[in-house]
PDB file of C-alpha atoms in Angstrom:
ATOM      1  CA  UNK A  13    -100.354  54.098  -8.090  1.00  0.00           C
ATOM      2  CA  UNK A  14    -100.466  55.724  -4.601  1.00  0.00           C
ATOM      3  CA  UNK A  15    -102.099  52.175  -3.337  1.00  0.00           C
ATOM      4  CA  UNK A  16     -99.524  49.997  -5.083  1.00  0.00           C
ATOM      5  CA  UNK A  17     -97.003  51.913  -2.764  1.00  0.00           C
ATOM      6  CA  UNK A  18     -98.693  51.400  -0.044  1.00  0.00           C
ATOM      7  CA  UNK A  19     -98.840  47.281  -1.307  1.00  0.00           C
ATOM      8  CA  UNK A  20     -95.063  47.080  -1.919  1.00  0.00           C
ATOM      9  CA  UNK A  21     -94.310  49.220   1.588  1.00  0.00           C
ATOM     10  CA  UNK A  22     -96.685  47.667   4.056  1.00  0.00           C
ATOM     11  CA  UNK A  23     -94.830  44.221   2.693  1.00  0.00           C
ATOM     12  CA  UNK A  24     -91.308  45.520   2.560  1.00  0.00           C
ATOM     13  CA  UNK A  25     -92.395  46.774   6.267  1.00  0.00           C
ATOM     14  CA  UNK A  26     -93.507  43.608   7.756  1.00  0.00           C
ATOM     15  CA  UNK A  27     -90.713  41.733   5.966  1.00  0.00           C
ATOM     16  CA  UNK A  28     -87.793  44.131   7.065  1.00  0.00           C
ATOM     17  CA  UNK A  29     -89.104  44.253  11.136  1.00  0.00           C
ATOM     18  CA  UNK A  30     -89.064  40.364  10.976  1.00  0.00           C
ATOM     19  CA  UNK A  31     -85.615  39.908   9.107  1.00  0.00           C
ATOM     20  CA  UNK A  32     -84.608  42.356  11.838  1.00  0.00           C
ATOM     21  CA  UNK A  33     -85.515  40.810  14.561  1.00  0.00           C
ATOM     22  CA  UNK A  34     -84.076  37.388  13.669  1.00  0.00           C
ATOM     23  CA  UNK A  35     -81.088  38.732  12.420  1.00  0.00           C
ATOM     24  CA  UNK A  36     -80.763  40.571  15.134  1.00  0.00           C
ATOM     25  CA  UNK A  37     -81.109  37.202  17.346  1.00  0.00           C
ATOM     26  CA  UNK A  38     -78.388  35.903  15.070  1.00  0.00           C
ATOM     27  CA  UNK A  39     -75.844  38.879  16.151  1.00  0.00           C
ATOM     28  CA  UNK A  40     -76.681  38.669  19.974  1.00  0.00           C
ATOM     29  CA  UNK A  41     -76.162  34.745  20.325  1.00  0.00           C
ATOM     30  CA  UNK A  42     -74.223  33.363  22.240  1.00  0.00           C
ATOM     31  CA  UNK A  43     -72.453  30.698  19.577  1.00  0.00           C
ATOM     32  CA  UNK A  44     -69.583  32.720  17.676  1.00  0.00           C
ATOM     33  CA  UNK A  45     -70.561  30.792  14.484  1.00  0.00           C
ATOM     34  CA  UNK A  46     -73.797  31.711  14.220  1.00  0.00           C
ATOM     35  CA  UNK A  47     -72.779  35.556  15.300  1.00  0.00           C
ATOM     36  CA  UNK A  48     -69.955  35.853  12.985  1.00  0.00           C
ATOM     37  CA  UNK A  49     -71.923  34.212   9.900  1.00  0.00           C
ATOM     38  CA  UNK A  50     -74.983  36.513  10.489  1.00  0.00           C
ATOM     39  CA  UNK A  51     -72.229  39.541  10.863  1.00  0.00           C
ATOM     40  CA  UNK A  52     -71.420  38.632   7.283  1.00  0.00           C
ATOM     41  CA  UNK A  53     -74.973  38.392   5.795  1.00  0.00           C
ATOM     42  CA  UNK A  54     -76.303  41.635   7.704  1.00  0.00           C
ATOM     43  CA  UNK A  55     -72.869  43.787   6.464  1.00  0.00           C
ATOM     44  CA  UNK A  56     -73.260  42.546   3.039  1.00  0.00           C
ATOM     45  CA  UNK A  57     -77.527  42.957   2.914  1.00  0.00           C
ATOM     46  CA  UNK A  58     -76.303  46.744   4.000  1.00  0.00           C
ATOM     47  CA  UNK A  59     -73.093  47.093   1.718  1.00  0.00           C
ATOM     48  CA  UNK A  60     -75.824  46.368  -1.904  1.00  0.00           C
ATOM     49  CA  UNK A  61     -77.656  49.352  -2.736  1.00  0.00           C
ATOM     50  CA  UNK A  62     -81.030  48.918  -2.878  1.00  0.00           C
ATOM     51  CA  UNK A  63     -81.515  49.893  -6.676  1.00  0.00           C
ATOM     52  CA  UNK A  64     -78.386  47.267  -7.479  1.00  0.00           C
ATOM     53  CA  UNK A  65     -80.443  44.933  -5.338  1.00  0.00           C
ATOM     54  CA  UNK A  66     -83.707  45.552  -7.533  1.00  0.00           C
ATOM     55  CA  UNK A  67     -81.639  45.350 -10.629  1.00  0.00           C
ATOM     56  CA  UNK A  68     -80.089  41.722 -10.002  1.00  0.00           C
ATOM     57  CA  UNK A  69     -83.838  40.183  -9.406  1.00  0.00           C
ATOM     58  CA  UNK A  70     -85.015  41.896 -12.060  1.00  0.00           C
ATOM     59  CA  UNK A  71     -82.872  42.235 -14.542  1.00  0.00           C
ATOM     60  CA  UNK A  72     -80.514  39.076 -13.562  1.00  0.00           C
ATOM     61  CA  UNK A  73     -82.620  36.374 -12.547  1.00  0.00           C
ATOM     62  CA  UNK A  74     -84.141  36.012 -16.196  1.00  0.00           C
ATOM     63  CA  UNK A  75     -80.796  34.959 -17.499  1.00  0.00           C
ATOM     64  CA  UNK A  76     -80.605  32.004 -15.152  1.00  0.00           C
ATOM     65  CA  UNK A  77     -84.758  31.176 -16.007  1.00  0.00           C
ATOM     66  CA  UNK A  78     -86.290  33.165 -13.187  1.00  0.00           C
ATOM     67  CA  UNK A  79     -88.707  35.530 -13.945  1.00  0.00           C
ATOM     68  CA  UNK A  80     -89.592  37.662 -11.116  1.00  0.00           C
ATOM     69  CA  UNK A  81     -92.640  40.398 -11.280  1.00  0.00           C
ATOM     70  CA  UNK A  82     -91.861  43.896 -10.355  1.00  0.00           C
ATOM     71  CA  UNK A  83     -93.749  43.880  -7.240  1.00  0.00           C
ATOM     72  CA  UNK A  84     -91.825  40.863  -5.608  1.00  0.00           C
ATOM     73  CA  UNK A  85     -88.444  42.816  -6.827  1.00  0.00           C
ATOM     74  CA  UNK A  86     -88.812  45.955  -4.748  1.00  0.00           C
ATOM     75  CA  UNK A  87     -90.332  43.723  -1.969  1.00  0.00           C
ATOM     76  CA  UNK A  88     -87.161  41.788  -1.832  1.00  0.00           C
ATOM     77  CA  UNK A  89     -84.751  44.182  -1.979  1.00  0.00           C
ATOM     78  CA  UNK A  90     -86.710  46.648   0.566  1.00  0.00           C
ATOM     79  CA  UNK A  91     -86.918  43.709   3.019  1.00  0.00           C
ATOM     80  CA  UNK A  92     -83.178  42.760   2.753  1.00  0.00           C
ATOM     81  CA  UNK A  93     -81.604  45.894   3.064  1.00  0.00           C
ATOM     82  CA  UNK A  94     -83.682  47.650   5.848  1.00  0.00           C
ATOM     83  CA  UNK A  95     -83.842  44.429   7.609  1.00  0.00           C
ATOM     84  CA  UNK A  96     -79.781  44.581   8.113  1.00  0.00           C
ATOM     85  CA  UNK A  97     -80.338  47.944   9.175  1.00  0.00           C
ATOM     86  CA  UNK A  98     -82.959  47.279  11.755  1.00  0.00           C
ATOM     87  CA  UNK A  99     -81.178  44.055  12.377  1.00  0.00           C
ATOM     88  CA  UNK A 100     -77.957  46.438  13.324  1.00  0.00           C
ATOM     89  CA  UNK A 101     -80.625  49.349  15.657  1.00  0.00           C
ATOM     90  CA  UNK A 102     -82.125  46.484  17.265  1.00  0.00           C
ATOM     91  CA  UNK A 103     -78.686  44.836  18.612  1.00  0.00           C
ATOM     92  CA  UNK A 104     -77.642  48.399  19.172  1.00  0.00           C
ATOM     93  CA  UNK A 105     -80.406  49.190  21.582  1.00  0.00           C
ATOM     94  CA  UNK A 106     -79.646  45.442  23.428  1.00  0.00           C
ATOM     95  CA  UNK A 107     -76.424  45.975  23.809  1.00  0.00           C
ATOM     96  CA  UNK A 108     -76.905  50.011  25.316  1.00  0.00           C
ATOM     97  CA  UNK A 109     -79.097  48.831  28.008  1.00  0.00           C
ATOM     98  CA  UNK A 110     -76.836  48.101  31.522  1.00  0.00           C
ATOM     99  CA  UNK A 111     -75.297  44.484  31.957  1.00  0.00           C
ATOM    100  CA  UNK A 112     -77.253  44.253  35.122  1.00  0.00           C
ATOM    101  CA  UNK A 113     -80.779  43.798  33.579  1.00  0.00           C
ATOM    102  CA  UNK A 114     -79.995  40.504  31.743  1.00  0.00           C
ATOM    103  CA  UNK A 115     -77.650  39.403  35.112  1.00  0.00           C
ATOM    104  CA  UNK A 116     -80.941  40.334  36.844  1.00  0.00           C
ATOM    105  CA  UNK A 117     -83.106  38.201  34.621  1.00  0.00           C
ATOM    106  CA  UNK A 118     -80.836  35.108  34.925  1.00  0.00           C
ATOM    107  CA  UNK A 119     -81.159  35.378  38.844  1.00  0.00           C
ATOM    108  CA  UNK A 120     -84.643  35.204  38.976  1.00  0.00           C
ATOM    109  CA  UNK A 121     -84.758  31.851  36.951  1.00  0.00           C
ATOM    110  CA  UNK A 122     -84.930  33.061  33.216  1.00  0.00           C
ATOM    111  CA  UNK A 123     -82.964  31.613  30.625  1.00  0.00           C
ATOM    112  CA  UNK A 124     -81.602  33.566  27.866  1.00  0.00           C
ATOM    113  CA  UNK A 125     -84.702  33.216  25.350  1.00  0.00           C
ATOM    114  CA  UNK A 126     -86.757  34.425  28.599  1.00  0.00           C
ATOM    115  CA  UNK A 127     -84.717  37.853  29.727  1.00  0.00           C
ATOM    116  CA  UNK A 128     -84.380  38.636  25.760  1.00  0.00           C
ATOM    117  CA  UNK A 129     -88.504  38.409  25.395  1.00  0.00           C
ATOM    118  CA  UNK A 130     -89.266  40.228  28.286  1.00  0.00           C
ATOM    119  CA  UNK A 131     -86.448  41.921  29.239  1.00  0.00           C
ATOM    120  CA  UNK A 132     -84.017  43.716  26.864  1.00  0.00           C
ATOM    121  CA  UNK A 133     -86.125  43.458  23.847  1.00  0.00           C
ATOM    122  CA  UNK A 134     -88.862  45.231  24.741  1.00  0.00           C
ATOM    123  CA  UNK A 135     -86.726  48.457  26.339  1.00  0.00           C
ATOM    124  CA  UNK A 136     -84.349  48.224  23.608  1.00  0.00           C
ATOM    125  CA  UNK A 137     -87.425  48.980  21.386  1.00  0.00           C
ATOM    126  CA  UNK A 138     -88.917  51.360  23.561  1.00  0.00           C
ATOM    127  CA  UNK A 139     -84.992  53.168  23.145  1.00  0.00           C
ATOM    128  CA  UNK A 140     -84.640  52.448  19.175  1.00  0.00           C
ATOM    129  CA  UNK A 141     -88.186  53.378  18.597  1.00  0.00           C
ATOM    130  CA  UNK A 142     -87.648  56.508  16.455  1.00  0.00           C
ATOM    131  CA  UNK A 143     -84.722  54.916  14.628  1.00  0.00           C
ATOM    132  CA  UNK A 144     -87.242  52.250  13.474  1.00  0.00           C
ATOM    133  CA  UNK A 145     -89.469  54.747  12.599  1.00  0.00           C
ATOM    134  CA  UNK A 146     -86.675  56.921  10.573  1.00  0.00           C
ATOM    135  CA  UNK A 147     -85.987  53.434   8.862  1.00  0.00           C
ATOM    136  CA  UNK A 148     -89.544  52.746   7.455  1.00  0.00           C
ATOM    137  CA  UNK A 149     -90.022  56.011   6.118  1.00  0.00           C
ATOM    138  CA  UNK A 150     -86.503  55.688   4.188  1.00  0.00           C
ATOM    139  CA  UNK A 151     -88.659  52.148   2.884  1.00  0.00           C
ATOM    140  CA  UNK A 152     -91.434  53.753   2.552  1.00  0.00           C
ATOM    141  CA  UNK A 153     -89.388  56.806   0.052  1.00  0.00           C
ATOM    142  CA  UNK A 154     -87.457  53.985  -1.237  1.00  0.00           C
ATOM    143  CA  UNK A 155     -90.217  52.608  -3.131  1.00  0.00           C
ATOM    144  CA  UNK A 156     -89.960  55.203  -5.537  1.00  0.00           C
ATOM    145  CA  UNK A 157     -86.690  52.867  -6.933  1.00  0.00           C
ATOM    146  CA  UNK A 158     -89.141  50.279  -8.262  1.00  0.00           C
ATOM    147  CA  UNK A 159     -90.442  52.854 -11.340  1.00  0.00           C
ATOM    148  CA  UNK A 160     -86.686  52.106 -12.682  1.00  0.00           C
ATOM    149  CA  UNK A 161     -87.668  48.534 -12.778  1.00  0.00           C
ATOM    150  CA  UNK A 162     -91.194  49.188 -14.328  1.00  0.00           C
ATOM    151  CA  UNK A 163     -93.192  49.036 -11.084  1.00  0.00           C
ATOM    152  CA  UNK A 164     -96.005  51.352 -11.580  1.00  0.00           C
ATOM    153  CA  UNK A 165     -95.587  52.801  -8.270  1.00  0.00           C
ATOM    154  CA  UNK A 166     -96.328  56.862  -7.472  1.00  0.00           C
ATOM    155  CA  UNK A 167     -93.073  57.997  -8.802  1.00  0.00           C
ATOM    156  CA  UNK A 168     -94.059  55.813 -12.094  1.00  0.00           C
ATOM    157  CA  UNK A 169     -97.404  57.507 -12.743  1.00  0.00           C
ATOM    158  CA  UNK A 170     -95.880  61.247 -11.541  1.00  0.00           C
ATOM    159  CA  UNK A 171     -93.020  60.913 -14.371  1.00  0.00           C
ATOM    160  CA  UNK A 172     -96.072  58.974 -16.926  1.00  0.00           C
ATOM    161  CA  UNK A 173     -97.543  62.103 -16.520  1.00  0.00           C
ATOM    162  CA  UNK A 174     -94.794  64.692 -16.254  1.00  0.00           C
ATOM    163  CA  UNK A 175     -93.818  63.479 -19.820  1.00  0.00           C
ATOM    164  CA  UNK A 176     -97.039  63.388 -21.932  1.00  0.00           C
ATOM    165  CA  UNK A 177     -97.181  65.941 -24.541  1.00  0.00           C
ATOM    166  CA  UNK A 178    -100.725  65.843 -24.589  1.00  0.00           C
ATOM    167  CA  UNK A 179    -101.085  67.570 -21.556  1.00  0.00           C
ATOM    168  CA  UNK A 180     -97.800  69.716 -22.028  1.00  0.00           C
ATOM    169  CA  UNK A 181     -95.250  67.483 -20.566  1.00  0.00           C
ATOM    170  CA  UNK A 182     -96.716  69.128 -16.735  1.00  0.00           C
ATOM    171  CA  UNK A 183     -93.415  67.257 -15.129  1.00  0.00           C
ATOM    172  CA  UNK A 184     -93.099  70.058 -12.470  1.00  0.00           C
ATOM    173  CA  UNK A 185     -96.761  69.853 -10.923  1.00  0.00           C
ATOM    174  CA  UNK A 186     -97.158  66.345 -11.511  1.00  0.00           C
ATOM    175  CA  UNK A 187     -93.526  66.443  -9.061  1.00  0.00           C
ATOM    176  CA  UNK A 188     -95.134  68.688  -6.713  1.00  0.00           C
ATOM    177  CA  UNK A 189     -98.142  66.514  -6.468  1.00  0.00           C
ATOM    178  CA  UNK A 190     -96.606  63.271  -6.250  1.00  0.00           C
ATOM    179  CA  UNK A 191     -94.150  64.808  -3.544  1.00  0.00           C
ATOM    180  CA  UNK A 192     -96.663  65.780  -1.675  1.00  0.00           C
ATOM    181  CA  UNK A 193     -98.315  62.506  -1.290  1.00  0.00           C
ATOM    182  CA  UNK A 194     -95.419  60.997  -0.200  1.00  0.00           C
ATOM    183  CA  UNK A 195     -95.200  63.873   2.462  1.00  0.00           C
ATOM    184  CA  UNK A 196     -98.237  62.836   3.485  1.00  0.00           C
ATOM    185  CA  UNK A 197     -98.031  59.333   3.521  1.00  0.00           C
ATOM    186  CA  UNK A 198     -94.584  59.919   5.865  1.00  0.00           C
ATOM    187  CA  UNK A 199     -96.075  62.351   8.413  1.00  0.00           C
ATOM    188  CA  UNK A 200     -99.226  59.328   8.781  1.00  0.00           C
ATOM    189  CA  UNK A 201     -96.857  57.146   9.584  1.00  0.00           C
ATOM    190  CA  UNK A 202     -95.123  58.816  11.814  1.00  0.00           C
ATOM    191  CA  UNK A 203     -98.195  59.706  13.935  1.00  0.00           C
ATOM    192  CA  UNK A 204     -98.962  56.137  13.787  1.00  0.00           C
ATOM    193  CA  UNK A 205     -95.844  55.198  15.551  1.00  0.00           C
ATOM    194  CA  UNK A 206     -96.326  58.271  17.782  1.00  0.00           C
ATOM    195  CA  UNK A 207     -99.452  56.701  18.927  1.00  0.00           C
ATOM    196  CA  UNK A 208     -97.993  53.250  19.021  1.00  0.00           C
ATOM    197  CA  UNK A 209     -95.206  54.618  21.714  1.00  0.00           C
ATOM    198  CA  UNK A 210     -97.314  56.556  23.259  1.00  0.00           C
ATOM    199  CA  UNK A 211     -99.688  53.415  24.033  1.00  0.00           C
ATOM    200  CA  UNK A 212     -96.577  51.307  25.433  1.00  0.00           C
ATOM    201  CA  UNK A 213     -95.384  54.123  27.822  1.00  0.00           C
ATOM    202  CA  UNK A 214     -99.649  53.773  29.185  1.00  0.00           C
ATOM    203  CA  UNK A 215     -99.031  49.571  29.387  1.00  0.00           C
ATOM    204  CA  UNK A 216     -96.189  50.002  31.547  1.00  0.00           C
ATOM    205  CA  UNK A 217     -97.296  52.777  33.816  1.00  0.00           C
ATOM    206  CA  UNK A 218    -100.660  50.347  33.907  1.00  0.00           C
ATOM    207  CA  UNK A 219     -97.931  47.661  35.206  1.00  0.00           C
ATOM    208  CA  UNK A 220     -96.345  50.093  37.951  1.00  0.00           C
ATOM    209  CA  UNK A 221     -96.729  48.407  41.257  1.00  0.00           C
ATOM    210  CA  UNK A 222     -98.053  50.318  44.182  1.00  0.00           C
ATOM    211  CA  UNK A 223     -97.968  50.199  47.748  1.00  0.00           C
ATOM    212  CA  UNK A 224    -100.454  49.312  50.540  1.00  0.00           C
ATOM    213  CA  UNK A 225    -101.630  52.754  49.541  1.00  0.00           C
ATOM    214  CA  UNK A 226    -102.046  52.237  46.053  1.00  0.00           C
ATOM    215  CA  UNK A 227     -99.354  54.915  45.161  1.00  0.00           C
ATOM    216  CA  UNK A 228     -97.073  53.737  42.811  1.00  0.00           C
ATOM    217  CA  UNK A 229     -93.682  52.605  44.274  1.00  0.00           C
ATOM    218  CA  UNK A 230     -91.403  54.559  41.461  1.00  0.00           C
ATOM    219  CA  UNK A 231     -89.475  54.007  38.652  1.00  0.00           C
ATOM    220  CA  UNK A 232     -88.727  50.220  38.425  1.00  0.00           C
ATOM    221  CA  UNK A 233     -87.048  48.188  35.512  1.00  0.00           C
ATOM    222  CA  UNK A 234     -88.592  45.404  33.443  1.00  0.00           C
ATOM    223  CA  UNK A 235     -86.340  42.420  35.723  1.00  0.00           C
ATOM    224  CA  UNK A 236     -88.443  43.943  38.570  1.00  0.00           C
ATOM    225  CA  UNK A 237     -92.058  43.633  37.069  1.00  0.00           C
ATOM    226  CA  UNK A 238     -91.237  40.741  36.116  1.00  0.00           C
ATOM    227  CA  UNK A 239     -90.099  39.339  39.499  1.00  0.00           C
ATOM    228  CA  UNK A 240     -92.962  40.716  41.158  1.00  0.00           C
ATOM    229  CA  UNK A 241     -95.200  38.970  38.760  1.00  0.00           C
ATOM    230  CA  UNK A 242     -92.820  35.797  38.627  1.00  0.00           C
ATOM    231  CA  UNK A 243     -93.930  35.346  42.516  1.00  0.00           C
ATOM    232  CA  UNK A 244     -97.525  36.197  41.721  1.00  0.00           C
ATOM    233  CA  UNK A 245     -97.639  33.266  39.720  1.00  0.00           C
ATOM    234  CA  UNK A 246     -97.531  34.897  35.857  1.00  0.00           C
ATOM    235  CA  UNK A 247     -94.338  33.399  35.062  1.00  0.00           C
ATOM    236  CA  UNK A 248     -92.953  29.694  35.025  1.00  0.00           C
ATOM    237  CA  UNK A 249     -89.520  30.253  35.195  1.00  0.00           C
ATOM    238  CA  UNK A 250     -89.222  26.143  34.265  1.00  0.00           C
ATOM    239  CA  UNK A 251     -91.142  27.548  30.704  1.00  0.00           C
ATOM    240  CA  UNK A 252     -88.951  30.015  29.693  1.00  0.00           C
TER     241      UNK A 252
END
């Protein structure tokens, strides 16, 4: 049970960070048709509850002749509503980073598609990071919904347990234990991310410039690593 939540998360995880990122693209461009249509799709992906959600593939998609396994249900739904959410923290964190970064990307050569790879995106990550981390735990928790749509899932097996007479209907430890694996499932991944973060603040101190001295120069911003690197040659501003 414990490793078909991990199956349904790690997939719901993957799904909802790419949805996020391209809906977040959708929200940040540039054409007000494409921003206003993805507006709609992102407020309605958050507006469904995520149960609802799990319901209508379910429950609903047999009556039009699609049959959909458990699994793929709480997949689906986890992936569309936390990817509107992270959609929504990743534009957030874009749009709270100064005007002058992208203006300084666009005056070293980049096009848009350039200053939002290696410009905003990555600090606006950096910034959002423990949001994103607070949202995969709430997909990782939510998982628990697909037991209401027969997923044999941890919360599944805890109340399988919790009810059989045979053992005395133990619903009360078998709660205690299954909470406590979810505990720990949530505090591993957020030491995962911990480390993750902690990794990307080593990369860009690695990618400090110094002076003649070697001492590092200070604080700089991603426009001026990349400007320094643009003139060493790493960069084609014609490519991006």
């Amino acid at each position: 049970a414990t490793l078909n939540t991990l199956a349904a998360f790690a997939a719901a995880a993957v799904g909802a960070l790419v949805l996020g990122f391209l809906l977040a693209l959708g929200r940040l461009s540039d054409h007000a048709w494409v921003r206003v249509s993805v507006g709609w799709i992102v407020e309605i992906l958050r507006a469904v509850p995520v149960l609802i959600f799990m319901m209508l593939l379910y429950y609903g998609l047999p009556v039009v002749g699609i049959k959909m396994q458990p699994y793929w249900a709480v997949v689906i739904a986890l992936v569309a509503y936390n990817g509107s959410v992270l959609a929504e923290v990743i534009r957030a964190g874009v749009e709270s980073l100064p005007r002058g970064q992208a203006e300084d990307g666009y005056a070293i050569g980049l096009r848009k598609s350039g200053v939002l790879t290696f410009i905003l995106l990555p600090q606006a990550i950096r910034a959002m990071m423990p949001v994103i981390v607070a949202q995969l735990v709430v997909t990782l928790k939510d998982t628990a919904l697909g037991f209401i749509i027969t997923y044999q899932e941890l919360l599944y097996l805890v109340k399988l347990l919790g009810s059989n007479a045979v053992y005395g209907s133990p619903l009360i430890p078998a709660a205690l234990v299954g909470g406590s694996i979810y505990v720990v499932l949530c505090l591993a991944l957020s030491y995962i991310a911990h480390r993750f973060q902690k990794r990307l603040v080593r990369q860009e101190k690695a990618l400090r410039p110094v002076d003649a001295l070697h001492h590092p120069v200070g604080d700089v911003t991603d426009t001026e690593l990349i400007a320094l690197q643009k003139h060493a040659g790493k960069f084609d501003s014609n490519a991006l």
